[in-house]
Tab-separated table of C-alpha atoms in Angstrom:
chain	number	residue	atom	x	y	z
A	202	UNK	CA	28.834	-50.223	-13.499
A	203	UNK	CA	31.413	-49.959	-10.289
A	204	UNK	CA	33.956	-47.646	-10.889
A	205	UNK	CA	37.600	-50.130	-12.282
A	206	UNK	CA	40.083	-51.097	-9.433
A	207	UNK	CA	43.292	-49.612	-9.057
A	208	UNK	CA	45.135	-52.916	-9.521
A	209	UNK	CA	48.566	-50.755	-10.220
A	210	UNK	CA	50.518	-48.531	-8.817
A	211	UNK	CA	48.654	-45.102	-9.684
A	212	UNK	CA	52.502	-43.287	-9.668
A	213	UNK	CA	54.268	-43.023	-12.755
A	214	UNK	CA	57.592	-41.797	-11.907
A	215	UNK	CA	60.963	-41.053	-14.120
A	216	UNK	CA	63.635	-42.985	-13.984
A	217	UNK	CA	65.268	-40.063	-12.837
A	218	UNK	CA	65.356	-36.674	-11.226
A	219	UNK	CA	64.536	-34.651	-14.799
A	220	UNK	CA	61.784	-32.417	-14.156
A	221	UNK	CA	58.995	-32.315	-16.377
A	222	UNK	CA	58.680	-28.307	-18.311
A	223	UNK	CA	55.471	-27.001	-16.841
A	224	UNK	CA	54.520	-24.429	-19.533
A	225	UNK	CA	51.029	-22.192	-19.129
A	226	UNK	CA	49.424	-20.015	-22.568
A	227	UNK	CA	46.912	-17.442	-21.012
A	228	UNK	CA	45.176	-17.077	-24.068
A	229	UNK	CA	43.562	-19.595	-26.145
A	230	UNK	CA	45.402	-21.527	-28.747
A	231	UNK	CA	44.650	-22.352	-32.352
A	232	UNK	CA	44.701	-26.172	-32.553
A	233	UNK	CA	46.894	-26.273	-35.461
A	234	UNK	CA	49.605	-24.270	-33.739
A	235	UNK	CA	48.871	-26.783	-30.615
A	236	UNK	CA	49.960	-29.832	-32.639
A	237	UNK	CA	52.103	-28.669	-34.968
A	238	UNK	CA	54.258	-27.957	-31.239
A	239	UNK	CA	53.533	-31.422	-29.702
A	240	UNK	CA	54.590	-33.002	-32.766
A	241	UNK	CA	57.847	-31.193	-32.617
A	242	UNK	CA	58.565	-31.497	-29.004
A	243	UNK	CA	57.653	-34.865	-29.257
A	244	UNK	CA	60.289	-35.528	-32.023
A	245	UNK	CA	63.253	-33.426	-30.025
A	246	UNK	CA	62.129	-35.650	-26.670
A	247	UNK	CA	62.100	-39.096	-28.713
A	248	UNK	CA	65.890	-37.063	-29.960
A	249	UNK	CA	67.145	-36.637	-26.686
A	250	UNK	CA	66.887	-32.742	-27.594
A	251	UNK	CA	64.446	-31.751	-25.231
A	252	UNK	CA	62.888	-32.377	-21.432
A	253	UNK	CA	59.748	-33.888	-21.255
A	254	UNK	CA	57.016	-30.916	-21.125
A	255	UNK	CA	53.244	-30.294	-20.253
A	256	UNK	CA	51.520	-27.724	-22.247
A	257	UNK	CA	48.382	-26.171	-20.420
A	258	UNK	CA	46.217	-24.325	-22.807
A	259	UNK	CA	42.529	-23.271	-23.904
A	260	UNK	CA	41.358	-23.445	-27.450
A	261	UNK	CA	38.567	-21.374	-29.283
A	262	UNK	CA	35.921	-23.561	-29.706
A	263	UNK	CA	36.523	-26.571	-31.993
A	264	UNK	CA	35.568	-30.455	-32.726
A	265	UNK	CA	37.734	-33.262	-32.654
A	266	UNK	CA	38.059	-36.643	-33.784
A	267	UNK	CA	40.131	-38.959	-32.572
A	268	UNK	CA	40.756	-42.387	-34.549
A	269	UNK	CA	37.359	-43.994	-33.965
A	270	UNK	CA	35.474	-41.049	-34.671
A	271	UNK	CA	32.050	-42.098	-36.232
A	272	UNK	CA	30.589	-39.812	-38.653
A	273	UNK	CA	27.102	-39.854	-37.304
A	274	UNK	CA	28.080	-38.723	-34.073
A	275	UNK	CA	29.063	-35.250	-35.530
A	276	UNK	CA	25.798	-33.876	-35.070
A	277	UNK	CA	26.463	-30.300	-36.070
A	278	UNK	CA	29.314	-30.445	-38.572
A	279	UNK	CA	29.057	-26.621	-39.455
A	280	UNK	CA	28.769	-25.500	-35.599
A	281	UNK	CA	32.521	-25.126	-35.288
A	282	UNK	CA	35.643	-26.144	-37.033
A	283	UNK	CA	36.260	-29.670	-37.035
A	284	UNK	CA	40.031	-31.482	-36.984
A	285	UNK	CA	40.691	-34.950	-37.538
A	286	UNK	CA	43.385	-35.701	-34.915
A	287	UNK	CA	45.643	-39.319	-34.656
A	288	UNK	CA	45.116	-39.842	-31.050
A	289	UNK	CA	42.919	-42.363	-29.803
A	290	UNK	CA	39.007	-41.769	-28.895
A	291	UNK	CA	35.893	-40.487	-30.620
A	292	UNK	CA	34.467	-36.810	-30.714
A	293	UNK	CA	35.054	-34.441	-28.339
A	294	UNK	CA	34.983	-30.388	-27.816
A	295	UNK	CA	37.410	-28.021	-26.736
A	296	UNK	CA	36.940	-24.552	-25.905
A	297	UNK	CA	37.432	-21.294	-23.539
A	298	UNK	CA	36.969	-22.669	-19.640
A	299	UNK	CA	38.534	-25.905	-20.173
A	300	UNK	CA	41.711	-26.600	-19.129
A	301	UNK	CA	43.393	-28.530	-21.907
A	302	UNK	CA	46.926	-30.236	-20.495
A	303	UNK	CA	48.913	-31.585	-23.308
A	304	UNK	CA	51.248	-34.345	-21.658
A	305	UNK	CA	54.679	-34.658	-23.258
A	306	UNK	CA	56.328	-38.107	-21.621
A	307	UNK	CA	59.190	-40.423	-22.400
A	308	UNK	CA	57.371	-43.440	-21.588
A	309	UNK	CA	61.055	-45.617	-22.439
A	310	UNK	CA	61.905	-43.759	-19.396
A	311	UNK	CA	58.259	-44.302	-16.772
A	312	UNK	CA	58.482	-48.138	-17.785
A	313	UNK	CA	56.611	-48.714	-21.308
A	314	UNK	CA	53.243	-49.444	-20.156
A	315	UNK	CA	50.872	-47.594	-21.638
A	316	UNK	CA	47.879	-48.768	-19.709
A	317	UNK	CA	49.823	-47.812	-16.811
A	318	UNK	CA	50.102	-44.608	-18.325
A	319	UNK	CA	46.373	-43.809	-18.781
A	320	UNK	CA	45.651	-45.195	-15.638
A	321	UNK	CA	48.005	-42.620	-14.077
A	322	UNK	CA	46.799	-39.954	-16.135
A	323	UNK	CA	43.340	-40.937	-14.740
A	324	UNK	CA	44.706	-40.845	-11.200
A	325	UNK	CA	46.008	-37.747	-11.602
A	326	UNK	CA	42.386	-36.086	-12.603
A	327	UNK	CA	40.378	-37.834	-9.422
A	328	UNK	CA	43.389	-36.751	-7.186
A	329	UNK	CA	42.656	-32.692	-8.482
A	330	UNK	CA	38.453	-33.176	-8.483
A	331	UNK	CA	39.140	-34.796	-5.060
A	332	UNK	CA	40.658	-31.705	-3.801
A	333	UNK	CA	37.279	-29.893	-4.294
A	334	UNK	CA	35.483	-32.496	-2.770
A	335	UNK	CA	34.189	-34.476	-5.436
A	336	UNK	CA	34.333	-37.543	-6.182
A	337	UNK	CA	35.614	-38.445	-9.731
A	338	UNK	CA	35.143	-42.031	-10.876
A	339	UNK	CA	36.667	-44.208	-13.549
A	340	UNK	CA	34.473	-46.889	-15.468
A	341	UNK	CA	35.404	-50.053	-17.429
A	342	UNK	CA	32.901	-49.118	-20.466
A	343	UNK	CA	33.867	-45.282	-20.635
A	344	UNK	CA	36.867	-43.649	-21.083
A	345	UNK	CA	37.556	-40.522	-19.188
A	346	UNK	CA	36.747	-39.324	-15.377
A	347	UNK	CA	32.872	-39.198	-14.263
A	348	UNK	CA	30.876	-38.086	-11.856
A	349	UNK	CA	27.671	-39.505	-10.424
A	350	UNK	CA	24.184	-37.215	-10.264
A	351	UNK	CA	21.830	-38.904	-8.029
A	352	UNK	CA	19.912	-35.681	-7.686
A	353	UNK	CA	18.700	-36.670	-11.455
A	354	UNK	CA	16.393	-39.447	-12.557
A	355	UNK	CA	18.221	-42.731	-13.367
A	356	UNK	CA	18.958	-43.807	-16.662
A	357	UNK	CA	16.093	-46.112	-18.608
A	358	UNK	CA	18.139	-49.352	-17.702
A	359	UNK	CA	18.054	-48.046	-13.735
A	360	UNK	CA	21.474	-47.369	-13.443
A	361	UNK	CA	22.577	-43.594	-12.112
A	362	UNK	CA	22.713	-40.730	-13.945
A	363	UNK	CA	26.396	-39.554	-14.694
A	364	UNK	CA	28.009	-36.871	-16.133
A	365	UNK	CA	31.683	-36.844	-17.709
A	366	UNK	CA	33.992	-34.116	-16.450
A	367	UNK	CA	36.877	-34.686	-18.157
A	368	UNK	CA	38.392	-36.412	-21.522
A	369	UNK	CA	41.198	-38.513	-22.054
A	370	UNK	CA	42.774	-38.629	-25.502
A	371	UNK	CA	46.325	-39.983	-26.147
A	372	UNK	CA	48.352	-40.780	-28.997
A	373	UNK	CA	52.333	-42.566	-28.878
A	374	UNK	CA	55.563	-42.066	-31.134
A	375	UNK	CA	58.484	-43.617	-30.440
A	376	UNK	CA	57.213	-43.758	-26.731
A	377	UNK	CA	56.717	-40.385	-26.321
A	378	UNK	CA	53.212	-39.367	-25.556
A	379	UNK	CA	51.253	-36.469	-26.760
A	380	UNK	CA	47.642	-35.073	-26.372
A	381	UNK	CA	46.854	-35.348	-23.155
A	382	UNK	CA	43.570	-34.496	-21.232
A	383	UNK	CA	40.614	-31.909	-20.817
A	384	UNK	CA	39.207	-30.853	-17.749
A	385	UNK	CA	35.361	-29.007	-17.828
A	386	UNK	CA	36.338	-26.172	-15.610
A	387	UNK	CA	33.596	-23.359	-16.444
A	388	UNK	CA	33.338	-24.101	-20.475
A	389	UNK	CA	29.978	-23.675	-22.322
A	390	UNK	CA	28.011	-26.600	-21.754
A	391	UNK	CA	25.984	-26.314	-24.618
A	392	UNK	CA	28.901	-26.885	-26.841
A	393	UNK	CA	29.134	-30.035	-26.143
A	394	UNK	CA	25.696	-30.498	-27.912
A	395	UNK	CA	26.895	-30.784	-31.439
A	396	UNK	CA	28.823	-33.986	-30.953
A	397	UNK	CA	27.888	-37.374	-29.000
A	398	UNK	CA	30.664	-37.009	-26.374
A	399	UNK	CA	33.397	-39.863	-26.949
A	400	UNK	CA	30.804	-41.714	-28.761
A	401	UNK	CA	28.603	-42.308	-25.311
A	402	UNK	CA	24.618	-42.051	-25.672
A	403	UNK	CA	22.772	-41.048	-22.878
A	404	UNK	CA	24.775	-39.338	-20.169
A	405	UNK	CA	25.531	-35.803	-19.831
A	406	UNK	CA	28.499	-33.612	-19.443
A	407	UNK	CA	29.523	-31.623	-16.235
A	408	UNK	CA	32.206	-28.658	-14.894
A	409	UNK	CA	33.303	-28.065	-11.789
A	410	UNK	CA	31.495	-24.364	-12.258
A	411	UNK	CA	28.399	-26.706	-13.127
A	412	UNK	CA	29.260	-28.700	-9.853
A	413	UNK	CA	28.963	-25.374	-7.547
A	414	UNK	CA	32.754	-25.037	-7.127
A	415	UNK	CA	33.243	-21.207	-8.412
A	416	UNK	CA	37.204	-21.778	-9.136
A	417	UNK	CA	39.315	-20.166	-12.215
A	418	UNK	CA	41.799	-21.973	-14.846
A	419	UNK	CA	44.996	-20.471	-12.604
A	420	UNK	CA	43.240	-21.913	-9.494
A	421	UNK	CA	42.761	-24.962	-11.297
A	422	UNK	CA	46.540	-25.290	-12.389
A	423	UNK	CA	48.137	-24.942	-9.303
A	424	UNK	CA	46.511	-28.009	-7.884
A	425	UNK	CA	46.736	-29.882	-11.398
A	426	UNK	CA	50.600	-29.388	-10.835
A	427	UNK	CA	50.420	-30.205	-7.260
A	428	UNK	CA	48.716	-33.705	-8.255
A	429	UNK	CA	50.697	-34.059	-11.435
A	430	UNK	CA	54.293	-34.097	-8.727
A	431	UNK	CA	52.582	-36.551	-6.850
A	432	UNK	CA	51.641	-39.116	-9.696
A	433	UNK	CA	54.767	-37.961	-12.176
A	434	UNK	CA	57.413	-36.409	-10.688
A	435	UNK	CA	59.157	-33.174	-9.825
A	436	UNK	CA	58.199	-30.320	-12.131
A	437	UNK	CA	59.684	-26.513	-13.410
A	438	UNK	CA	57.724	-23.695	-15.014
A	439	UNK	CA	59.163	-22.037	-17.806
A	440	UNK	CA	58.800	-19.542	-20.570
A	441	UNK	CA	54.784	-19.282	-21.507
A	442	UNK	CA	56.136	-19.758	-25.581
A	443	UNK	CA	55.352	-23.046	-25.771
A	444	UNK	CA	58.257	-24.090	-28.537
């Protein structure tokens, strides 16, 4: 499968000059706290209340299901705690070494095209992986960013052995976005065993740690914010409380 064409303008910018609240947790977050603040932000920037915010965060290690979760593909359903979740997707885990970004956006105000809008947020992962020289790769049949393995066997049906390096996982209210993405920086890989990743049979799952590219979660943030400018706009850090 060839990786989809960019047949749209990978930016995404704001109808203005509002910058977007960058906001960092250095230690891992419990998943209810997590949404029970996107919810809430999401509410006060649907309001008018509040800027539009990314939320950078680990988690302890959890399972998630997103709205087209299957039941079988919860292979170890007492391995860690579970949450159903309204965004869109399958199974997928989070945990310490992966760089959850929870993206906050008025999408009234970035042109109300939410295809647009994951195709940015796709852009945006290939434009950080690209800065440590690899080469992330969308496909038609699979959400989230790959990454090809020809040092591996092929698949049975000849086709190249891949590896997924990052999630995508939205959900919309009142065209404001939350959930986000996840990014495999060093997590443990063997997590992901307990679940069939996004509901995908047969390919594996990858980090840039796995990749050879010895680089830390604040590394890894300064050139997701870097990218994020370039595909959404200007951005500001502030307190680490994200409320």
């Amino acid at each position: 499968m060839q990786p989809r064409l960019q047949v749209m303008p990978a930016a995404l910018p704001r109808d203005d000059a509002a910058a977007v609240e960058w906001i960092v947790r250095d230690e891992p977050v419990a998943y209810e706290d997590a949404l029970r603040v996107m919810e809430e932000r999401a509410a006060a920037i649907a309001d008018g209340r509040a800027r539009e915010a990314v939320l950078l965060l680990e988690h302890p290690p959890i399972y998630t299901a997103g709205t087209s979760a299957r039941a079988q593909d919860l292979l170890a359903p007492d391995r860690f705690p579970v949450f159903q979740t309204g965004r869109g997707g399958e199974y997928t885990y989070h945990g310490p070494g992966q760089r959850v970004a929870y993206v906050l956006l008025d999408l009234k105000r970035r042109g109300s095209d939410v295809r647009r809008f994951v195709a940015a947020l796709e852009h945006w992962i290939i434009a950080t992986l690209a800065t440590y020289q690899i080469r992330g790769e969308r496909r038609e049949d699979r959400v989230g960013v790959w990454v090809r393995r020809p040092e591996r066997a092929p698949l049975p049906d000849g086709s190249p052995a891949e590896d997924k390096i990052a999630a995508i996982g939205i959900r919309l209210r009142r065209w404001v976005s939350f959930h986000g993405i996840s990014l495999n920086v060093d997590p443990d890989l063997s997590h992901f065993t307990g679940i069939v990743p996004c509901g995908i049979q047969g390919y594996g799952v990858t980090s840039l740690v796995d990749l050879g590219i010895p680089v830390t979660l604040p590394e890894v943030d300064m050139t997701l914010r870097a990218e994020f400018e370039r595909v959404f706009g200007p951005v500001e850090t502030v307190s680490a409380t994200p409320s």
